[in-house]
Tab-separated table of C-alpha atoms and ligand atoms in Angstrom:
chain	number	residue	atom	x	y	z
A	19	MET	CA	130.477	97.839	154.732
A	20	THR	CA	127.226	99.797	154.747
A	21	THR	CA	123.934	97.937	155.086
A	22	LEU	CA	121.884	97.577	151.941
A	23	PRO	CA	118.663	99.534	152.537
A	24	TYR	CA	115.502	97.562	153.253
A	25	VAL	CA	112.507	98.394	151.068
A	26	SER	CA	109.027	97.385	152.238
A	27	GLY	CA	105.346	98.343	152.168
A	28	PHE	CA	104.789	98.266	148.407
A	29	SER	CA	101.518	100.164	148.186
A	30	ALA	CA	99.516	102.175	145.651
A	31	HIS	CA	96.479	104.364	145.457
A	32	THR	CA	94.720	105.359	142.241
A	33	PRO	CA	91.569	107.471	141.895
A	34	ALA	CA	88.386	105.438	141.325
A	35	ASN	CA	87.374	107.596	138.361
A	36	VAL	CA	88.102	105.637	135.138
A	37	LEU	CA	88.427	107.356	131.748
A	38	THR	CA	88.318	104.805	128.934
A	39	ASN	CA	89.535	105.276	125.368
A	40	LYS	CA	85.864	105.292	124.334
A	41	ASP	CA	85.209	108.126	126.796
A	42	LEU	CA	87.974	110.130	125.096
A	43	GLU	CA	86.424	109.566	121.667
A	44	ALA	CA	83.513	111.737	122.822
A	45	PHE	CA	85.571	114.926	123.089
A	46	VAL	CA	88.872	114.539	121.212
A	47	ASP	CA	89.638	113.343	117.664
A	48	THR	CA	90.949	109.885	118.543
A	49	ASN	CA	89.754	106.304	118.683
A	50	ASP	CA	90.128	103.264	120.871
A	51	GLU	CA	91.869	101.260	118.132
A	52	TRP	CA	94.609	103.874	117.568
A	53	ILE	CA	95.298	104.259	121.279
A	54	ARG	CA	95.431	100.500	121.914
A	55	THR	CA	97.660	99.673	118.977
A	56	ARG	CA	100.035	102.668	119.259
A	57	THR	CA	100.302	102.724	123.083
A	58	GLY	CA	98.723	99.611	124.675
A	59	ILE	CA	96.564	101.839	126.900
A	60	HIS	CA	92.889	100.905	127.378
A	61	GLU	CA	91.951	103.283	130.175
A	62	ARG	CA	93.441	105.624	132.759
A	63	ARG	CA	92.440	107.106	136.124
A	64	LYS	CA	91.662	110.783	136.594
A	65	ALA	CA	91.580	112.479	139.982
A	66	PRO	CA	88.266	114.284	140.387
A	67	ASP	CA	88.246	118.039	140.964
A	68	GLY	CA	88.902	118.748	144.620
A	69	VAL	CA	91.195	115.734	145.082
A	70	ALA	CA	94.793	116.928	145.484
A	71	ASN	CA	97.970	115.229	144.376
A	72	ALA	CA	98.795	115.165	148.121
A	73	ASP	CA	95.544	113.283	148.816
A	74	LEU	CA	96.621	110.458	146.488
A	75	ALA	CA	100.105	110.566	148.018
A	76	ALA	CA	98.791	110.376	151.580
A	77	GLU	CA	96.577	107.389	150.732
A	78	ALA	CA	99.480	105.516	149.159
A	79	ALA	CA	101.587	106.414	152.215
A	80	ARG	CA	98.980	105.054	154.640
A	81	GLY	CA	98.994	101.813	152.689
A	82	ALA	CA	102.788	101.544	152.799
A	83	LEU	CA	102.870	102.210	156.544
A	84	ALA	CA	100.220	99.552	157.175
A	85	LEU	CA	101.799	96.936	154.909
A	86	SER	CA	105.293	97.405	156.300
A	87	GLY	CA	104.115	97.510	159.926
A	88	CYS	CA	105.852	100.852	160.330
A	89	PRO	CA	104.295	103.205	162.892
A	90	ALA	CA	103.831	106.621	161.259
A	91	GLU	CA	105.588	108.333	164.194
A	92	SER	CA	108.809	106.463	163.417
A	93	ILE	CA	109.106	108.048	159.947
A	94	THR	CA	111.996	110.510	159.938
A	95	HIS	CA	111.909	111.612	156.281
A	96	ILE	CA	109.105	112.108	153.779
A	97	VAL	CA	110.253	112.276	150.168
A	98	VAL	CA	107.616	112.890	147.514
A	99	VAL	CA	108.650	112.496	143.911
A	100	THR	CA	106.348	114.343	141.576
A	101	CYS	CA	106.391	116.561	138.522
A	102	SER	CA	102.721	117.459	138.808
A	103	PRO	CA	102.179	119.103	142.197
A	104	ASP	CA	98.996	121.119	142.617
A	105	VAL	CA	101.063	124.039	143.895
A	106	LEU	CA	104.779	124.784	144.014
A	107	CYS	CA	104.591	125.818	147.658
A	108	PRO	CA	103.956	124.201	150.058
A	109	SER	CA	105.691	121.106	148.752
A	110	THR	CA	103.578	117.991	148.295
A	111	ALA	CA	105.740	116.332	150.979
A	112	CYS	CA	104.792	119.061	153.478
A	113	GLN	CA	101.139	118.608	152.567
A	114	VAL	CA	101.468	114.846	153.122
A	115	ALA	CA	103.176	115.474	156.485
A	116	GLY	CA	100.185	117.624	157.435
A	117	ARG	CA	97.694	114.964	156.351
A	118	LEU	CA	99.557	112.252	158.305
A	119	GLY	CA	99.943	114.493	161.361
A	120	LEU	CA	103.740	114.215	161.289
A	121	ARG	CA	105.668	117.284	162.493
A	122	ALA	CA	109.353	118.145	162.660
A	123	ARG	CA	110.457	115.650	160.034
A	124	VAL	CA	112.374	116.179	156.842
A	125	ALA	CA	109.773	116.666	154.091
A	126	ILE	CA	110.945	117.420	150.564
A	127	ASP	CA	109.814	117.059	146.977
A	128	VAL	CA	112.063	115.657	144.247
A	129	ASN	CA	111.327	116.218	140.555
A	130	ALA	CA	112.971	113.926	138.029
A	131	ALA	CA	109.809	113.595	135.890
A	132	CYS	CA	108.958	109.958	135.098
A	133	THR	CA	112.311	108.799	136.512
A	134	GLY	CA	111.338	110.204	139.924
A	135	PHE	CA	110.835	106.914	141.746
A	136	VAL	CA	114.262	105.602	140.740
A	137	SER	CA	115.864	108.928	141.706
A	138	GLY	CA	113.893	108.910	144.952
A	139	LEU	CA	115.361	105.516	145.873
A	140	ASP	CA	118.816	107.081	145.609
A	141	VAL	CA	117.804	110.143	147.650
A	142	ALA	CA	116.395	107.848	150.334
A	143	ARG	CA	119.555	105.725	150.269
A	144	GLY	CA	121.550	108.905	150.921
A	145	PHE	CA	119.525	109.755	154.039
A	146	LEU	CA	119.942	106.193	155.302
A	147	ALA	CA	123.698	106.305	154.722
A	148	THR	CA	124.124	109.298	157.009
A	149	GLN	CA	121.439	108.556	159.617
A	150	LYS	CA	121.374	105.054	161.001
A	151	LYS	CA	117.898	105.379	162.529
A	152	ALA	CA	116.309	107.028	159.487
A	153	ARG	CA	113.054	105.664	158.132
A	154	VAL	CA	112.182	107.176	154.801
A	155	LEU	CA	108.655	107.277	153.441
A	156	LEU	CA	109.152	107.480	149.677
A	157	ILE	CA	106.037	108.393	147.710
A	158	ALA	CA	105.616	108.934	143.994
A	159	SER	CA	102.415	110.789	143.235
A	160	GLU	CA	101.214	112.330	140.002
A	161	THR	CA	98.165	114.157	138.679
A	162	LEU	CA	99.319	114.657	135.108
A	163	SER	CA	95.710	114.832	133.919
A	164	ARG	CA	95.847	118.423	135.185
A	165	PHE	CA	98.665	119.229	132.779
A	166	CYS	CA	96.980	117.705	129.730
A	167	ASP	CA	95.450	119.810	126.992
A	168	TRP	CA	92.328	117.700	126.531
A	169	ALA	CA	92.024	118.902	122.945
A	170	ASP	CA	95.530	117.654	122.035
A	171	ARG	CA	95.126	114.025	120.965
A	172	THR	CA	98.878	113.515	120.661
A	173	THR	CA	99.327	113.775	124.442
A	174	CYS	CA	96.044	113.691	126.403
A	175	VAL	CA	95.370	110.020	125.627
A	176	LEU	CA	98.645	108.960	127.244
A	177	PHE	CA	98.613	110.122	130.842
A	178	GLY	CA	96.846	109.173	134.056
A	179	ASP	CA	96.849	109.907	137.794
A	180	GLY	CA	97.976	107.776	140.713
A	181	ALA	CA	100.439	107.255	143.528
A	182	GLY	CA	102.662	104.554	144.993
A	183	ALA	CA	104.762	104.386	148.136
A	184	VAL	CA	107.420	102.351	149.928
A	185	ILE	CA	109.364	102.629	153.199
A	186	LEU	CA	113.166	102.463	153.285
A	187	SER	CA	115.077	101.685	156.448
A	188	ASN	CA	118.417	100.361	157.688
A	189	GLU	CA	116.786	97.514	159.585
A	190	ALA	CA	113.952	95.107	158.817
A	191	ILE	CA	110.802	96.775	160.161
A	192	GLN	CA	108.938	93.477	160.324
A	193	PRO	CA	111.490	90.672	160.554
A	194	GLY	CA	110.092	87.834	158.434
A	195	GLY	CA	107.863	90.256	156.517
A	196	LEU	CA	108.094	90.889	152.793
A	197	HIS	CA	111.007	93.183	152.064
A	198	ALA	CA	113.637	93.712	149.430
A	199	ARG	CA	117.146	95.130	149.676
A	200	LEU	CA	118.185	97.955	147.404
A	201	HIS	CA	121.296	96.476	145.778
A	202	ASP	CA	121.845	99.172	143.202
A	203	VAL	CA	120.322	102.344	141.871
A	204	ARG	CA	121.586	104.787	139.306
A	205	HIS	CA	120.069	107.667	137.445
A	206	ALA	CA	121.239	110.302	135.023
A	207	ALA	CA	120.082	113.316	133.052
A	208	ASP	CA	120.729	115.127	129.794
A	209	GLY	CA	119.325	118.641	129.914
A	210	SER	CA	119.593	119.115	126.168
A	211	GLY	CA	116.324	117.198	125.692
A	212	GLY	CA	114.123	119.715	127.518
A	213	ASP	CA	112.540	121.160	124.401
A	214	LEU	CA	111.190	117.720	123.452
A	215	LEU	CA	109.037	117.336	126.561
A	216	HIS	CA	107.965	120.117	128.911
A	217	PHE	CA	104.978	121.583	130.724
A	218	GLY	CA	103.956	123.641	133.715
A	219	GLY	CA	105.246	127.082	132.691
A	220	ARG	CA	106.914	129.133	129.997
A	221	TYR	CA	109.791	126.907	128.975
A	222	THR	CA	110.678	128.418	125.606
A	223	ASN	CA	110.031	132.055	126.526
A	224	PRO	CA	110.295	132.476	130.287
A	225	GLY	CA	109.258	135.804	131.760
A	226	SER	CA	107.386	137.542	134.526
A	227	ILE	CA	103.772	136.710	135.102
A	228	THR	CA	101.293	139.338	136.241
A	229	PRO	CA	98.090	138.575	138.141
A	230	SER	CA	96.076	139.213	134.980
A	231	ASP	CA	98.081	136.731	132.885
A	232	VAL	CA	96.694	133.376	131.931
A	233	PHE	CA	98.986	130.500	131.115
A	234	GLY	CA	99.267	129.733	127.441
A	235	LYS	CA	99.738	126.421	125.671
A	236	GLU	CA	103.040	125.781	127.416
A	237	TYR	CA	101.289	125.122	130.700
A	238	PHE	CA	100.120	121.852	129.152
A	239	ILE	CA	102.254	118.903	128.100
A	240	GLN	CA	104.228	119.591	124.919
A	241	MET	CA	105.936	116.489	123.607
A	242	ASN	CA	107.689	115.310	120.485
A	243	GLY	CA	106.554	111.730	120.970
A	244	ARG	CA	108.675	110.109	118.258
A	245	GLU	CA	111.933	111.619	119.514
A	246	VAL	CA	111.116	110.864	123.157
A	247	PHE	CA	110.328	107.283	122.143
A	248	LYS	CA	113.802	106.758	120.644
A	249	HIS	CA	115.635	108.302	123.599
A	250	ALA	CA	113.524	106.277	126.045
A	251	VAL	CA	114.340	102.936	124.406
A	252	ARG	CA	118.073	103.640	124.179
A	253	SER	CA	118.482	105.091	127.694
A	254	MET	CA	116.482	102.465	129.561
A	255	THR	CA	118.238	99.645	127.720
A	256	GLU	CA	121.681	101.055	128.567
A	257	ALA	CA	120.798	101.750	132.207
A	258	CYS	CA	119.638	98.146	132.645
A	259	GLN	CA	122.714	96.738	130.934
A	260	GLU	CA	124.956	98.739	133.291
A	261	VAL	CA	123.140	97.600	136.421
A	262	LEU	CA	123.178	93.959	135.295
A	263	HIS	CA	126.854	94.094	134.353
A	264	ASP	CA	127.981	95.819	137.543
A	265	ASN	CA	126.087	93.310	139.698
A	266	ASN	CA	127.437	90.283	137.815
A	267	LEU	CA	123.974	89.357	136.630
A	268	THR	CA	122.443	88.590	133.265
A	269	ILE	CA	118.858	89.230	132.295
A	270	ALA	CA	118.189	85.507	132.808
A	271	ASP	CA	118.824	86.029	136.555
A	272	ILE	CA	115.994	88.577	136.797
A	273	ASP	CA	112.647	87.291	138.072
A	274	LEU	CA	110.651	90.441	137.413
A	275	PHE	CA	111.366	93.326	135.055
A	276	VAL	CA	109.346	96.443	135.892
A	277	PRO	CA	109.871	99.201	133.323
A	278	HIS	CA	108.246	102.634	133.370
A	279	GLN	CA	104.761	102.201	131.925
A	280	ALA	CA	104.607	104.826	129.156
A	281	ASN	CA	103.962	102.887	125.973
A	282	LEU	CA	103.726	99.145	125.321
A	283	ARG	CA	105.855	99.539	122.190
A	284	ILE	CA	108.634	101.194	124.211
A	285	ILE	CA	108.454	98.385	126.780
A	286	GLU	CA	108.573	95.743	124.031
A	287	ALA	CA	111.510	97.455	122.313
A	288	VAL	CA	113.514	97.607	125.564
A	289	GLY	CA	112.460	94.052	126.396
A	290	SER	CA	113.621	92.708	123.052
A	291	ARG	CA	116.996	94.509	123.247
A	292	LEU	CA	117.567	93.031	126.711
A	293	ASN	CA	116.123	89.591	125.819
A	294	VAL	CA	113.449	89.812	128.490
A	295	LYS	CA	111.045	86.853	128.382
A	296	PRO	CA	107.286	87.575	128.595
A	297	GLU	CA	107.068	85.825	131.980
A	298	GLN	CA	109.683	88.213	133.425
A	299	LEU	CA	107.824	91.334	132.377
A	300	PHE	CA	105.310	93.320	134.428
A	301	ILE	CA	102.827	95.396	132.449
A	302	ASN	CA	99.801	97.262	133.778
A	303	LEU	CA	99.740	100.383	131.596
A	304	GLN	CA	96.570	99.163	129.903
A	305	LYS	CA	94.725	100.143	133.121
A	306	TYR	CA	96.502	103.349	134.134
A	307	GLY	CA	98.256	104.910	131.139
A	308	ASN	CA	101.463	106.771	131.892
A	309	THR	CA	101.400	107.831	135.553
A	310	SER	CA	104.921	109.256	135.299
A	311	ALA	CA	106.964	108.754	138.495
A	312	ALA	CA	104.139	106.731	140.043
A	313	SER	CA	104.118	104.042	137.352
A	314	ILE	CA	106.839	101.829	138.862
A	315	PRO	CA	105.577	101.850	142.478
A	316	ILE	CA	101.992	101.254	141.275
A	317	ALA	CA	103.310	98.300	139.252
A	318	LEU	CA	105.277	97.011	142.270
A	319	ALA	CA	102.163	97.202	144.456
A	320	GLU	CA	100.185	95.185	141.899
A	321	ALA	CA	103.032	92.707	141.545
A	322	ARG	CA	102.899	92.252	145.337
A	323	GLU	CA	99.130	91.658	145.201
A	324	GLU	CA	99.668	89.073	142.455
A	325	GLY	CA	102.288	87.283	144.555
A	326	ARG	CA	105.098	88.146	142.134
A	327	LEU	CA	107.318	89.844	144.758
A	328	LYS	CA	108.505	86.530	146.171
A	329	PRO	CA	111.267	85.837	148.695
A	330	GLY	CA	114.531	85.660	146.749
A	331	ALA	CA	113.110	87.489	143.720
A	332	LYS	CA	115.471	89.729	141.774
A	333	VAL	CA	113.590	92.733	140.432
A	334	LEU	CA	114.980	95.139	137.853
A	335	LEU	CA	113.369	98.583	137.537
A	336	THR	CA	113.984	101.153	134.818
A	337	SER	CA	112.549	104.491	133.839
A	338	PHE	CA	112.852	107.426	131.469
A	339	GLY	CA	111.289	110.879	131.536
A	340	GLY	CA	111.373	114.572	130.770
A	341	GLY	CA	114.609	116.429	131.193
A	342	PHE	CA	115.685	113.967	129.892
A	343	THR	CA	116.160	111.759	132.923
A	344	TRP	CA	116.562	107.994	133.144
A	345	GLY	CA	117.753	105.294	135.480
A	346	ALA	CA	117.573	101.727	136.744
A	347	ALA	CA	117.551	99.966	140.095
A	348	LEU	CA	117.990	96.429	141.390
A	349	LEU	CA	115.894	95.104	144.276
A	350	ILE	CA	116.495	91.624	145.662
A	351	PHE	CA	113.917	90.204	148.073
A	352	ASP	CA	115.179	88.543	151.227
A	353	GLU	CA	114.624	84.789	151.483
B	30	UT7	O1	106.975	108.995	130.120
B	30	UT7	C1	108.064	109.331	129.315
B	30	UT7	C2	107.693	110.261	128.260
B	30	UT7	N1	106.765	109.850	127.259
B	30	UT7	C3	106.928	108.796	126.443
B	30	UT7	O2	107.724	107.913	126.643
B	30	UT7	C4	106.080	108.757	125.193
B	30	UT7	C5	106.951	108.454	123.979
B	30	UT7	N2	106.246	108.477	122.711
B	30	UT7	C6	105.215	107.660	122.400
B	30	UT7	O3	104.752	106.891	123.197
B	30	UT7	C7	104.666	107.716	120.987
B	30	UT7	O4	105.554	108.467	120.168
B	30	UT7	C8	103.245	108.327	120.902
B	30	UT7	C9	102.231	107.343	121.482
B	30	UT7	C10	103.175	109.640	121.635
B	30	UT7	C11	102.854	108.563	119.441
B	30	UT7	O5	102.968	107.351	118.707
B	30	UT7	P1	103.686	107.371	117.272
B	30	UT7	O6	103.595	106.009	116.729
B	30	UT7	O7	105.059	107.954	117.482
B	30	UT7	O8	102.736	108.289	116.446
B	30	UT7	P2	103.075	109.644	115.694
B	30	UT7	O9	103.301	110.745	116.661
B	30	UT7	O10	104.130	109.372	114.684
B	30	UT7	O11	101.711	109.914	114.933
B	30	UT7	C12	101.239	109.058	113.889
B	30	UT7	C13	99.895	109.550	113.401
B	30	UT7	C14	99.856	111.039	113.101
B	30	UT7	O12	99.027	111.245	111.985
B	30	UT7	P3	99.666	111.534	110.543
B	30	UT7	O13	100.503	112.758	110.720
B	30	UT7	O14	100.482	110.304	110.226
B	30	UT7	O15	98.465	111.714	109.695
B	30	UT7	C15	99.186	111.627	114.325
B	30	UT7	O16	98.503	112.842	114.058
B	30	UT7	O17	98.915	109.314	114.437
B	30	UT7	C16	98.204	110.541	114.674
B	30	UT7	N3	97.814	110.563	116.083
B	30	UT7	C17	96.629	110.099	116.520
B	30	UT7	N4	95.585	109.549	115.903
B	30	UT7	C18	94.544	109.166	116.649
B	30	UT7	C19	98.541	111.016	117.112
B	30	UT7	N5	97.840	110.857	118.261
B	30	UT7	C20	96.668	110.279	117.908
B	30	UT7	C21	95.547	109.869	118.646
B	30	UT7	N6	94.502	109.320	117.978
B	30	UT7	N7	95.460	109.993	119.986
């Protein structure tokens, strides 16, 4: 039987720069009341100009290394999940490797949009299955503020920047320290939903770009919010039901439910379909908005700070994002 991967070092880093709903009112046709009632978001973080996605990622990584007691030199793989890199090449993982001074390691980016952290857990599990001594630094880092059209009120109020990181290994890095085991992870995609949420290039009319071209509207987030909402609720609910069923658990066995933080109404809809009780639910989107792949690891880091990642705790994660992609994972903390 293969060892269940250890997960430790639950860390996050968000830019200090806060953009409140009131701040947005100054330059886009929106208001604090609409944003709070339709999304649950009060404020979000925005990386200042000059701060790279890889800077946020490296900070979150340093935190995870320190918290898990893992010497940076022992990391064998760096996996960055992101859909908002500053550049396509070099990868954000290579940039993080450079910032951490780590050479000759595997360093790759994975893009599964908001589902990235859940997908990244599976990618990391794959490395651990084939390499006994592997230690995987898994980072989710996003700067979606750079893909927002700040004149489009239907999208720009939703997103924020931030990063979270964990370390996965086949052995306990700090015996007696706080760590979970990855009991299950699954993720899936349906590429027919791409037209409902896309950004970063010419999705509907791809073609060559010349040096004199400027990106048009499609560089910025284009989303049919209502449709995405429905798919998100259905997919996350089903993914959680599968994971619970296949692990002989019911929702009542779960100590902490950490869904992707996109919209409070989506979280409540999934929660009510699964019968999640308020005390099981972790919500922090009021402070950060939708940080895409980073939302779950940022939430896990805050849950750790609040003492909610307790020995023995069963934690259910779920996410949904562009593609469409979705998934769920089960972490159980060692006693
Ligand atoms: O991370 C995974 C991907 N993303 C998501 O999961 C997001 C999924 N979707 C959502 O969260 C919601 O659909 C939104 C928050 C994006 C929109 O909420 P909604 O309740 O679906 O609103 P709506 O799009 O149906 O718009 C309702 C009204 C419209 O006005 P009319 O046409 O009824 O006059 C919009 O123009 O609200 C208007 N509106 C706004 N008003 C003030 C849309 N955005 C805003 C805004 N401020 N920021």
